[in-house]
CSV table of C-alpha atoms in Angstrom, one decimal:
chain,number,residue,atom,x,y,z
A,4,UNK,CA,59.6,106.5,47.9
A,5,UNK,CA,62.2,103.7,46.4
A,6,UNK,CA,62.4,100.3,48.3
A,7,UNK,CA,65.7,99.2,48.0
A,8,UNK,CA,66.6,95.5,47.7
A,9,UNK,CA,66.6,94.2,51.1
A,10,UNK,CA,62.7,96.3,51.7
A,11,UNK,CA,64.1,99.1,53.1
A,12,UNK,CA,62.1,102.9,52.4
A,13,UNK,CA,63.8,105.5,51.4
A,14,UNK,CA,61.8,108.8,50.9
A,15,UNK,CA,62.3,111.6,48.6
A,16,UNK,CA,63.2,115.0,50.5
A,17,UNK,CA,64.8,118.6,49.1
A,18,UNK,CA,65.9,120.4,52.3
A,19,UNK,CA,66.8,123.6,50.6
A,20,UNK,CA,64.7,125.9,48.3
A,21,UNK,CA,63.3,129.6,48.4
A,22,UNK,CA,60.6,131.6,47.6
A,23,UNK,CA,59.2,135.0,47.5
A,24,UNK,CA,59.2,135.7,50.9
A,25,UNK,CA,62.8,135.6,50.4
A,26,UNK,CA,64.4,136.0,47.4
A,27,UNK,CA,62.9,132.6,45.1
A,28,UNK,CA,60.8,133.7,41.9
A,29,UNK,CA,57.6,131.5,43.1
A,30,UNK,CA,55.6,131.9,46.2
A,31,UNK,CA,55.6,129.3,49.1
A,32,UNK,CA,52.7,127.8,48.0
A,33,UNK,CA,54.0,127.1,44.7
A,34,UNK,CA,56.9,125.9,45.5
A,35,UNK,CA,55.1,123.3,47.9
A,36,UNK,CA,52.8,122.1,45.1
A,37,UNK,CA,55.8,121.4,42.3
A,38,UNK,CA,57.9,119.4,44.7
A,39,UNK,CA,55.0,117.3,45.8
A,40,UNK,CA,53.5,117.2,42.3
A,41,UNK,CA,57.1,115.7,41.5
A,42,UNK,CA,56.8,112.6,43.6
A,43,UNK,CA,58.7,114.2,46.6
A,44,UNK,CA,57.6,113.1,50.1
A,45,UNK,CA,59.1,116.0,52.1
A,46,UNK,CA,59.9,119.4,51.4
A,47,UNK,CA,61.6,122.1,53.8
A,48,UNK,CA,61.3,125.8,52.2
A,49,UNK,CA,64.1,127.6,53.9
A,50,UNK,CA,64.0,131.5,52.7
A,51,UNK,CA,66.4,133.8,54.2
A,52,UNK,CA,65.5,134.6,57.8
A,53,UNK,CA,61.9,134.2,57.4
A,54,UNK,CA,61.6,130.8,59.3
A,55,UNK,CA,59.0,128.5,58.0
A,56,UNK,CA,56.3,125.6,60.1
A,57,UNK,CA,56.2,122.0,60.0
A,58,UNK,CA,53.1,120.7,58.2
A,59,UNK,CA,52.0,116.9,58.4
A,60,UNK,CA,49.7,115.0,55.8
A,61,UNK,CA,49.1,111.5,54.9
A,62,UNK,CA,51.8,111.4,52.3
A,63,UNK,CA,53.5,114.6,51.9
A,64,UNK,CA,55.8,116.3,55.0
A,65,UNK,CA,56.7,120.1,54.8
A,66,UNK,CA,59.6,120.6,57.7
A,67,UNK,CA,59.7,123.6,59.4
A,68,UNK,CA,62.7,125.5,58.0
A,69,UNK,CA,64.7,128.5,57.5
A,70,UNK,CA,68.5,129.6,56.2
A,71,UNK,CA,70.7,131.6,58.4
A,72,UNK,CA,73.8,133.5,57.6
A,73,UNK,CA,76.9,135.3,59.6
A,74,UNK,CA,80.1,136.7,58.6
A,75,UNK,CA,83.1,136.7,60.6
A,76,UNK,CA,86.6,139.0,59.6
A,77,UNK,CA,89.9,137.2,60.5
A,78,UNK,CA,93.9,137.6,59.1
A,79,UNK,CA,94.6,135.0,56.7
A,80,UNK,CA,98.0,135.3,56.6
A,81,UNK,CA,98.7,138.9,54.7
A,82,UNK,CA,95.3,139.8,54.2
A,83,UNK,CA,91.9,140.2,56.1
A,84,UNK,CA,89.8,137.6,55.0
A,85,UNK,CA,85.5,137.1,55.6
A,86,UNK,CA,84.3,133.7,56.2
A,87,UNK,CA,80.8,133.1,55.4
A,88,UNK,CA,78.6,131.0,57.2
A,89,UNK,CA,74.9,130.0,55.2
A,90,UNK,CA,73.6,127.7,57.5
A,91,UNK,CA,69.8,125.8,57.5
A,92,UNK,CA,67.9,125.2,60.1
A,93,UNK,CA,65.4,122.5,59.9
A,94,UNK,CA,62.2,120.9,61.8
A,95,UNK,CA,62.5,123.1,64.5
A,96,UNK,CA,59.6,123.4,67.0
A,97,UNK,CA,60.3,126.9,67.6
A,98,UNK,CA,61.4,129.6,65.7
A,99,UNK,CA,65.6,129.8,66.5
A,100,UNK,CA,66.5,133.2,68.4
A,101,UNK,CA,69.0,134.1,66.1
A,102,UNK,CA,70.0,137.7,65.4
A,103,UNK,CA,70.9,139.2,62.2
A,104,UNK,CA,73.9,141.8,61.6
A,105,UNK,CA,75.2,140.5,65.4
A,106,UNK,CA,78.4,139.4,65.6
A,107,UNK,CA,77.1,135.6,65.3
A,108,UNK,CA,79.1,133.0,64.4
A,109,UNK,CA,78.4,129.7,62.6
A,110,UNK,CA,79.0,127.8,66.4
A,111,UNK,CA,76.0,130.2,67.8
A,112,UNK,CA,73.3,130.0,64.7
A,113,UNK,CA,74.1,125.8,65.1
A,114,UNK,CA,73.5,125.9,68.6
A,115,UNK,CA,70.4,128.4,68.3
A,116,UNK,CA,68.7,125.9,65.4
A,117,UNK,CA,69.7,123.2,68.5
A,118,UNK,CA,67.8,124.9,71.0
A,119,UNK,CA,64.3,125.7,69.2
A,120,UNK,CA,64.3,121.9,68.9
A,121,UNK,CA,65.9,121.7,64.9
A,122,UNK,CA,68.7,120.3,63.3
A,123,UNK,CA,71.2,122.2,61.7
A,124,UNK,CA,72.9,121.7,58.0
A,125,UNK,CA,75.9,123.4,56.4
A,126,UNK,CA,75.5,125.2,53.1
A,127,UNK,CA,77.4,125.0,49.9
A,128,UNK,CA,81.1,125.3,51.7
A,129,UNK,CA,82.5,125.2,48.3
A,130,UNK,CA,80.5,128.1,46.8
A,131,UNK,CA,81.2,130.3,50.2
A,132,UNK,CA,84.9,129.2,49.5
A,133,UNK,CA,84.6,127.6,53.0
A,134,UNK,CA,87.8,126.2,54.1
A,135,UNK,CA,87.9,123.3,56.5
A,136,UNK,CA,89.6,125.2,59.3
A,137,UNK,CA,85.9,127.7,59.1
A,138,UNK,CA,84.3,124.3,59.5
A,139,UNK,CA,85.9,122.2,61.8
A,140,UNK,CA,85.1,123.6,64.9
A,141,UNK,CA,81.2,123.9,64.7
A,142,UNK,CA,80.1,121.7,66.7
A,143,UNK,CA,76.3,120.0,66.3
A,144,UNK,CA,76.1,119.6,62.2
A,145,UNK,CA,73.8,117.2,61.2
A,146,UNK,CA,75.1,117.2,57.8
A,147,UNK,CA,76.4,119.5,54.7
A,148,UNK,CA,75.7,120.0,51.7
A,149,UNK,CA,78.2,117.9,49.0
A,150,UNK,CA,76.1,119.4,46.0
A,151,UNK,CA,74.1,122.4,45.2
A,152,UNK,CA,72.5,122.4,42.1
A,153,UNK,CA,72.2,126.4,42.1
A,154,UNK,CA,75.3,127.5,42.7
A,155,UNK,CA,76.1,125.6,39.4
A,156,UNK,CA,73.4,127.2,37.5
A,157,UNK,CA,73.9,130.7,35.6
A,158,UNK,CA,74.9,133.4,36.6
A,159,UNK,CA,77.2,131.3,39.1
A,160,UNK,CA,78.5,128.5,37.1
A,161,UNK,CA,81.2,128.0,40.3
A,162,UNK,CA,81.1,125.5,42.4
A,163,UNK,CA,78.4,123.5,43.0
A,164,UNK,CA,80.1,120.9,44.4
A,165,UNK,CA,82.0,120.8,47.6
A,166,UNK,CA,83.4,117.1,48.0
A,167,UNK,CA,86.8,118.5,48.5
A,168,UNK,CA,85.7,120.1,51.2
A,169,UNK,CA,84.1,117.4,53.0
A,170,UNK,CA,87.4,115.6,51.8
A,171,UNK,CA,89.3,118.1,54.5
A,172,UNK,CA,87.1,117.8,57.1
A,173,UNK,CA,87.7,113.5,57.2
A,174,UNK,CA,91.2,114.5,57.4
A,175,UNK,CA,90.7,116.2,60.0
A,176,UNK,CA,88.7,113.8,62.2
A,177,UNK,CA,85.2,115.8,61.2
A,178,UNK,CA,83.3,113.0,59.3
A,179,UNK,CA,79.9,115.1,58.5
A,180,UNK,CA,77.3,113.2,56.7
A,181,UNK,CA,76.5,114.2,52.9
A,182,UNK,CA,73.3,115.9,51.7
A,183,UNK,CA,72.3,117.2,47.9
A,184,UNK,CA,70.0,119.7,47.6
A,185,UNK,CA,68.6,121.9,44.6
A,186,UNK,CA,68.9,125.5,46.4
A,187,UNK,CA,66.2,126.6,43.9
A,188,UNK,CA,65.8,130.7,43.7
A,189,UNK,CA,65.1,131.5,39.8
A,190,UNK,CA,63.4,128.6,39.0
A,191,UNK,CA,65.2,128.3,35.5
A,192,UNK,CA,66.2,124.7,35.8
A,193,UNK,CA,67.8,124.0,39.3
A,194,UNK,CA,64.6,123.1,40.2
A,195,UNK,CA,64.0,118.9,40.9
A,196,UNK,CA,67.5,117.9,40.8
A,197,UNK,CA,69.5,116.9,43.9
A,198,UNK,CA,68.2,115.4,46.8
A,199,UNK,CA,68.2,113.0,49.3
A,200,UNK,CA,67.1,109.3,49.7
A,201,UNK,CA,65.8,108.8,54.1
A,202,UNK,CA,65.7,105.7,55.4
A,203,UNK,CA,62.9,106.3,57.8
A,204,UNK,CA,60.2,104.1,59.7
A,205,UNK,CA,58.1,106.4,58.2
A,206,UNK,CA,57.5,109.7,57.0
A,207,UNK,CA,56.0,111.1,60.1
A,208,UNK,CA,57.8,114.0,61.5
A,209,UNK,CA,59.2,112.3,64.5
A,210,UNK,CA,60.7,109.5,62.4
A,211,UNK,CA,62.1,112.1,59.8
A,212,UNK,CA,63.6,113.8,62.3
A,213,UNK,CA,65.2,110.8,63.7
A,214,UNK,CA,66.5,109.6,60.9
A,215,UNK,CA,68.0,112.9,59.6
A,216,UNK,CA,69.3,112.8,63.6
A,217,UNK,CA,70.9,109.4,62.8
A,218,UNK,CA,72.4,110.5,59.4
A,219,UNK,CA,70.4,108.1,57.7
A,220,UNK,CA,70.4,109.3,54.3
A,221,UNK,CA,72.0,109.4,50.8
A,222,UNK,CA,72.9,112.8,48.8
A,223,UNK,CA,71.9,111.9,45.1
A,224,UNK,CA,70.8,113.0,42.0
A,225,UNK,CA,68.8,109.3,40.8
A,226,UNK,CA,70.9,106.4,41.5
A,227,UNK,CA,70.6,104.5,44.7
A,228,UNK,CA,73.7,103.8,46.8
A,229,UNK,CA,75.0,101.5,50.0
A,230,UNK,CA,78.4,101.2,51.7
A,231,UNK,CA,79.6,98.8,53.8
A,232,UNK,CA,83.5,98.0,55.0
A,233,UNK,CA,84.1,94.8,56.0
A,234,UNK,CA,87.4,93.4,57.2
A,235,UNK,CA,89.5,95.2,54.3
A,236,UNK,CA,87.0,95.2,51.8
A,237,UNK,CA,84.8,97.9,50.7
A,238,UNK,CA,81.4,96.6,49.4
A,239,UNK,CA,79.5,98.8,46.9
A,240,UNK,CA,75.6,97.7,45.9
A,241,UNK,CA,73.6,100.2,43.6
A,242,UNK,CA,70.7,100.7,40.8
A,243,UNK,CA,72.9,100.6,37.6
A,244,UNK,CA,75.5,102.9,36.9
A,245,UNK,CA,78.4,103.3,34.6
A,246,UNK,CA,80.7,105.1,37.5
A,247,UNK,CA,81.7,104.1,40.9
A,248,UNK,CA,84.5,106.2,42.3
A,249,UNK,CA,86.1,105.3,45.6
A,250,UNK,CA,87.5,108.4,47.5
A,251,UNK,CA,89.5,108.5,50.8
A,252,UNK,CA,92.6,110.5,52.2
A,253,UNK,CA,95.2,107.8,50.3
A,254,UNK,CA,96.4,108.4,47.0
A,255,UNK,CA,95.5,105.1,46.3
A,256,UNK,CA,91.5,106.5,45.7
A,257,UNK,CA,90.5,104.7,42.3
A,258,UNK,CA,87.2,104.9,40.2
A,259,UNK,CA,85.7,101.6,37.7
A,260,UNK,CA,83.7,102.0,34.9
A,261,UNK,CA,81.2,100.0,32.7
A,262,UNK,CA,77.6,99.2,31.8
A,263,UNK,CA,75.3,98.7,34.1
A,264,UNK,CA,77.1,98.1,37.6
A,265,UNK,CA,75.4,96.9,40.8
A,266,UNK,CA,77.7,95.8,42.9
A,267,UNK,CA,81.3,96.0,43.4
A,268,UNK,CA,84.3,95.5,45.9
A,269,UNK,CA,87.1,97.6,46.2
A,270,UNK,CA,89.9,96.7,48.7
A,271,UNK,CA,90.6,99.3,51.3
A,272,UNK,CA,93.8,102.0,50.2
A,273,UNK,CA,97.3,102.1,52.2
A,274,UNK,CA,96.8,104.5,55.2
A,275,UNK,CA,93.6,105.5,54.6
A,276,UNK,CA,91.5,106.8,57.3
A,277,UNK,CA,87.8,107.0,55.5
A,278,UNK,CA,85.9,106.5,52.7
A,279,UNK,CA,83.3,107.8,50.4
A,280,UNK,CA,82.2,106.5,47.2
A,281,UNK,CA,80.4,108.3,44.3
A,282,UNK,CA,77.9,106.9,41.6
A,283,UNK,CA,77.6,108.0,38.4
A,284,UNK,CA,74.9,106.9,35.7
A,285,UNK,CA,74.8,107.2,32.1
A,286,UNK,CA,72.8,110.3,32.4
A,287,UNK,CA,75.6,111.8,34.5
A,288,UNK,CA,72.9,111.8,37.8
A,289,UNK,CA,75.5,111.0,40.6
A,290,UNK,CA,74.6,109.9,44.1
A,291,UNK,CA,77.0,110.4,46.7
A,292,UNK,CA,77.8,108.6,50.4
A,293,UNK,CA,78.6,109.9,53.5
A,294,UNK,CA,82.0,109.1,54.4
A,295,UNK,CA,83.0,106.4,56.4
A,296,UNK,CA,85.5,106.3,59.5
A,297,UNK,CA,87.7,103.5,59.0
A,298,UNK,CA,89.4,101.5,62.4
């Protein structure tokens, strides 16, 4: 847990990783035991269509979880195209009715994951090669993925990140909040990477959930990160860094650099209709925000 400045808590959580009931090289229980031997205070193991249980101890939450997948055919202009949806479901109370090989789309697994009590997050769009038009119109997201640390491991080496993506959907009026995750299925490395910082009243299930509900969270890799706009200003606070990189839909977007950066403000660009910022320490470790809807 890191208490930022002002005495806010922030717990540690990885809401994506595998084992071998799925397709990971270690078995559930193993998998449990490194993330919590790390320092992690919740965990969700999400194998492929094999939906795990939420399990509640003093200092350590496992959410119920499980990933979903459908494929849809459609004409992209000259050419059939498939888009993929991967899509997680997490802290359900029941297991989602969701049927494999069915025709699904990504709207029906959301609004399955919805039903059985859960909350549904959006895997690596960049890695699918997810365009924003595949996204946009799924409704009841609760977040997606901006980083995967997996899908940028070998024998991938793609795209693990997918902030253009997220990029698209701001422009088109879908601001959907930002989570890292590690994705871990070979073990090899990916493994203890990305994550995200909660701000929760505690790490009870009901508060989790809440908070994940309320978007209250921060995609990173190590450095801490808060936002606020203000008037016309954009006001950055963070652990040290030696990166801050302020993104929106104007060409005015800019980035500073230095040596140990806490705090900074960046006037708002021309036109712009959101932000984000990005983080970057001297270690390369980068946190992320969710963007911001500008009035």
């Amino acid at each position: 847990m890191y208490i930022d400045p002002k005495g806010g808590r922030w717990y540690k959580g990885n809401l994506h990783a595998h084992s071998t009931l799925s397709d990971g090289a270690l078995a559930f229980d193993e998998v449990v035991k490194m993330y919590r031997q790390a320092g992690y205070d919740f965990l969700a193991v999400t194998d492929h269509w094999i939906p795990s249980e939420t399990v509640e101890d003093s200092d350590f939450l496992l959410l119920a979880g499980c990933e979903y997948d459908a494929v849809r055919r459609e004409q992209y202009y000259k050419r059939q195209r498939d888009i993929r949806y991967d899509i997680n479901g997490i802290g359900f109370t029941l297991p989602p009715q969701v049927e494999q090989n069915a025709g699904w789309d990504g709207q029906m697994i959301v609004d399955a994951i919805l039903k059985a009590g859960g909350l549904a997050f959006y895997n690596h769009p960049a890695w699918l090669r997810n365009r924003a038009e595949d996204i946009l119109p799924i409704e009841g997201l609760s977040g997606i993925e901006i980083y995967n640390t997996f899908t940028g491991m070998a024998p991938h080496f793609t795209l693990p990140y997918s902030g253009p993506v997220l990029d698209e959907l701001a422009f088109g009026g879908k601001l959907l909040p930002a989570i890292a995750t590690d994705d871990p299925h070979d073990y090899q490395g990916e493994q203890l990477k990305s994550y995200i910082l909660l701000n929760a009243a505690s790490l009870c299930y009901q508060d989790v959930m809440e908070a994940l509900r309320q978007g209250k969270f921060l995609a990173t890799q190590g450095p801490w990160l808060s936002v606020a706009v203000h008037d016309s200003v954009v006001y950055v606070e963070t652990t040290p860094v030696a990166c801050v990189r302020l993104i929106s839909d104007s060409w005015m977007s800019c980035q500073r650099t230095g040596e140990g950066i806490t705090a900074l403000e960046f006037p708002i660009p021309a036109d712009a209709s959101y932000i984000r910022v990005e983080a970057e320490d001297e270690q390369g470790r980068t946190a992320w925000s969710s963007p911001i809807a500008l009035q």
